[in-house]
Every structure is written in C-alpha cells, then in structure tokens.
Amino acid sequence: MASDPGHLAAPVPDAMLELQSVSRFFGGLAAVRNLDMAIGRGSIHGLIGPNGAGKTTVFNLITGATPLSSGSIRMEGREIGHLAPHAINRLGVARTFQNIRLFKGISVFENVRTAGSWRSGYGWIHGLVQGYTFHLREAELHQRTSELLDEFGLAHRAKEPAGALPYGEQRRLEILRALATRPKLLLLDEPAAGLNASETDALMQLVERILEQYELTILVIEHDMRMVMELCDTITVLDLGERICEGDPAAVRNDPLVIQAYLGRGDTVDASDQ
Amino acid sequence: MAYRPDPVRVYGHWLLAAAGLSLAAAAIGYGIPKVLPTFHLDPLALGLIYAVIALGLNIVNGQAGLFSIGHAAFAGIGAYTAGGLSTMVGPRLFGWGPGMPAQLDSPAAAVFFMASLLAGGLVAALFGYLVGIPTLRLRGDYLAIATLGFGEIMRVVLDNTASLGGPLGMHGIPRFTTYPVIGVALVLTLIVCRNIATSVPGRCFVALREDEIAAESLGIATTRVKVNAMALSAGIAGIGGGLLAHRLGSYMPVDLSWVRSVEFVLMVVLGGSGSITGTVIAAITLGMLPGEMLQLTKWPWLQKLIGNKMVVYSVLLIVMMLVRSLWFKGGWELSFQWMRDSAARLRRRLSRREGPANG
Ligand SMILES: Nc1ncnc2c1ncn2[C@@H]1O[C@H](COP(=O)(O)OP(=O)(O)O)[C@@H](O)[C@H]1O
Ligand SMILES: [Mg+2]
C-alpha cells in the first residue's frame, strides 16, 4: 500500500508545519514510515486512519515527545526535529493528549495559569522578592487565565480540582490549557472521543472560534467523521504508518484506498452510513 | 486596558508583611524563651530547626513529587561545612580558645557565623545539583534508592575521614544557634518557601508532580526544574544542618544515616505532602518528641505505661495520619487568603443565624 502519486495533494505554499519523509520505528515496527505532510497556515488539517495507524505517533514526533528515526520536521521553516518538547512548545506548538493529561490534583484555574507560566516573563528573583514587577506580571497572568476560562465557559469551575470535572469539560479544559501557552499550531488528539452528540457540537464551535480568535493553525486527529468532514480543510489519511491519501473532505470520502482501509477493518468513513 | 496593580498598595502590603514577619521572628527569638518553661526550650529548638530541614525536603518530596530519602545527608553536609568553618577557621580569625565562646561575642563573629551557615547551604545545594543531574532522569522508587545510596555513601566517607573526626564526628562546635538565630532562620526559610510556592517556579514544581509529560508539552523544562528543585531543597536542608550542628555542639556520621532521612520524610508526609503549614507543624511535633519524653521521669506511672519512645512515636504517627486527611486535604495553607475566606464564611454564618427565617 505504498503512497500513490495520484493521491498527493498540491504543495502547500505557506506552510506552518512541514514533515519530510518522517519515519519512526519501534523495534521492527514502522509506526510511521516516510511521511510527507504540510499544514497550511490558518487551516484545519485532519489526520485520520484506523486504530494503530500511527496518528498519535505523528503528534509525538511533532512535539518532540518521541525522537525521530529519520526525516525532518520544520515549524515555520525552522528545523525542530531534534528539540525537546518544552522548546518546541516555546516555538508555538501546543497539544492535547488522547488520554487527557490534566494536572488532576490542582484546580482548573491553576491548570491554565501554570500553562501560561513560561510566558509570564519573570523568574526566580522576582518570585522570591515579590515586588512590583512580580505583582504586575501576576496580574496579567491572572487576567489572561480568567479571560480564557470566562470566554470558554469554565469560569464556574475555576476552583474545582481538574480531576473532578465531567469528561467533556476535561477535554475542553485541556484545550484551554494548551491555548494558554499562546501557540501558533494546536494539535488535538481525538478531542471528541467519549463525547456525546451535543458535546461534540459544542466542541466543534469551540474549535472554530479559537481558530479565528487566536489566528491558529490546527491539526486534529479524530474518529468522529461528521466532525472531521465538517471542520477540516484538508485531510491526511494514514494506514499502517503510511499516508494513503490526502485531499479535501470530498476527495478523501470517495477515495477507494481509504474506503478499503476502513472497510477492511469493519470501520466506515462516512458517518451517514452508521 | 489591562488591570495594573497600584504600586503604593503593593509596596504597602510588602512593608506590612515585612514588619509582621520581623515581629514573628522576634516572637520566636525573644518571646518563646521568656514564656516557655525552660525544660521545653531544648526540645522545641530542635523541632524548629527540623522544621527548616523538613521545609527543604518538602520542596522535593511534597511539591515536585520526587522522592528523596537522602536529606539527612544534605543536612549533614551543611552541618560539617558550617561546623568545620566554626571549629577550624573561627579560632584563627577570632582567637577562640579550645572552649569556644559560649555565644557570638562580636558583630564580626555573627557575620562569620551567618556566612558559615550560608556556605553550608551552598555546598549542600551543590551536592544536590550534582546528585540531581544523573539521578533525576530516574523516577519514583529508583530516585528514592539513588538518594538513599548517596546518603549512605556520604556517611561512610565521613566515617573514614580522620580529619573530620571519623566515626566520632565533629565536636566542640560553638553553640551559636540561640533562639533569636532560629527565629530569623525559620522565618526566612518560610518566606523563601512560601514565595516560591506562590510564583512561577513553584507552579512548575507542582506541574512536575502532577504530570511530567504534560508539563513538558506546555513549555516547562522539566529536567532543569527537577535539578533546580533538588539544589534548592538540599540548600535549605544544608542551612538547617548548620543550625543543628551549632545547637547540639557536635555532629556525627550517624546523623547522616537513612534512618534520619526517613524521619524527615515522615514530617513531610504527615504534614500533607506539599503543605508548608503542615510540614512545620509535623516537624515541630516529631522533632520535640524525644526531648519531651525525658519529662516523663517526673511521672513514673506514666513512664511505665508509655516509657518507650517508639511506642509514642508509632501512636503519634497513626493519629497524625488519620487527622492529616481532615486538616491538610487539598493543600491547605494558613494564608491570608484563607483567613479572609474563613472570616467571610463566619460572618455569613452568623448573619444567617440572626436571620428571622432560621428555625
Ligand atoms: N512507545 C511505543 N512503543 C512501542 N510501540 C508503539 C509505541 N507507541 C506506539 N506504538 C505502536 O505504533 C503503532 C501506532 O500507534 P499510534 O500512533 O498510537 O496509533 P493511532 O494513534 O493511529 O491509533 C501501534 O502499532 C502502536 O502499538
Ligand atoms: Mg492515537
């Protein structure tokens, strides 16, 4: 199932992120093999594929959580393949996790505030002395945190421990926490997993809102095909670590390779079939 | 656009806090020795010094969620460094005779003592840093074993270093750690710990404890944060060790053993792992215990009943373990914010009681 030149999308002129022949092996298993992908500035790019296709591994490679076996990843033209995750975040990449990784024991407010920390612009000395600069920076941080929570409907939960939130709000909080680092590129790993239909609708509205409001570029992994087809400008389909198709939703939906990859596992691409 | 804090208010509060804390230091330094019966003074002094060391450990074990069982060694490094300066360099600088001065006899000597304590803290911090670099890639149990190993190595090294007294340790350390010294040291330690906990560096510690992978993905340089936490924590323990050496007058390699480290771990755990207030309370209680047990000789029947330190210790541990979950749940701190909130709650409750609708 090698990638077929016929399925290559046109080159993206203004790419936020570019992957070039990226591979990652775990022992003998190629979780990702020779992947080329470009994500256009300001777009919502979908990454789909059956379970085990290597989607989460792609996120781990982009964010530096897993080292590359080979290939190159460029963020706004800058090579980031060798950087540590925190350095990549500071270049403007933030993510959520498939299994939700909140700071469960601390409050919703603290979750978001901690994420904005490195942008607060003060360090040990100001923290120790707590003079005017400290209070100024803290006031700004406090305000940004409150605004995020207010705007996206979590203000009433601010004082609760993050782990006590219902599932849908945990997903939402994880997105807000990532936003608090003010990224240019946001990676969402199955944000609708475990959500019901109305929660998914709310999530889609949230994604569209943050895309505009924060001038973001979004790469989203999602199994909910209704969401993928409605939201995404471009979709990349992975199967067994390789790209089998890329294009706009309509093209992907009708691609025989995609249908085969999904049908072969009793899955379906089109939500209307379910 | 953005809200800007008022400088007058900020510095007003700052000065008010400084004044209040100076008062607190004075209360510990001069008030306690005045009001407390003499036989409680020695045990309490130990408890207060242990609080300094436990506050250091609380940064690593409580806030950053790492696990060190080597803090008696960091305290010991501080003790040997500061004690060494007082017994070897002090006599040359100030002409102290073999009996050592009973107290700090000049401002220059006081400055020298302060510098010795700081030097002890710095050397301990350096060791914390050096231990941190290779071991902090380890997690959980492995880190615990690595720090335990480090502590035992330090103990054995001191056991075999004749110039530092070998197994007998260091003796004749001048007893400079009076109540005023303890008061200042404890209040300063509290300020450092509180200010770090309420600012960005402290939040990074907590993020590390809560989820290292998430923290790293949010721009927190977790490896550096860990090493920083270890160095800071060891440094504070080192200062505590210096204080202890100058209280006891001697310091021995056994004081660095893992059994002592476990006592510090207990103080942090009983204090609610992460709570500054809890750590101080637990450290004072456990630290005072052995000294207070000596009072039992006054009541032979009671001594017969609970004459063994370990019995009381065990019972106390169980009781504190039970009570802790009530007190220190959710990282409770005795803070101004808490006092304001409680006052508001109390006022609400009182006004409701006076209300006509209440039956
Ligand atoms: N850390 C790892 N070690 C070994 N194998 C892994 C690791 N992470 C992922 N894999 C394997 O790589 C493949 C792709 O996994 P993943 O990227 O999680 O798939 P997806 O997110 O598309 O469901 C799977 O076969 C998985 O077992
Ligand atoms: Mg996945």
PDB file of C-alpha atoms and ligand atoms in Angstrom, chain A residues 51 55-57 98 189-190 221, ligand 2:
ATOM      1  CA  ASN A  51      -6.568   2.433  15.147  1.00  0.00           C
ATOM      2  CA  LYS A  55      -1.573   9.125  14.175  1.00  0.00           C
ATOM      3  CA  THR A  56      -0.633   9.684  17.815  1.00  0.00           C
ATOM      4  CA  THR A  57       2.952   8.795  16.958  1.00  0.00           C
ATOM      5  CA  GLN A  98      -5.595  11.164  23.542  1.00  0.00           C
ATOM      6  CA  ASP A 189      -5.645  14.163  19.626  1.00  0.00           C
ATOM      7  CA  GLU A 190      -9.184  12.764  19.366  1.00  0.00           C
ATOM      8  CA  ILE A 221      -6.858  13.546  14.915  1.00  0.00           C
TER       9      ILE A 221
HETATM   10 MG    MG C   2      -3.971   7.539  18.867  1.00  0.00          MG
END
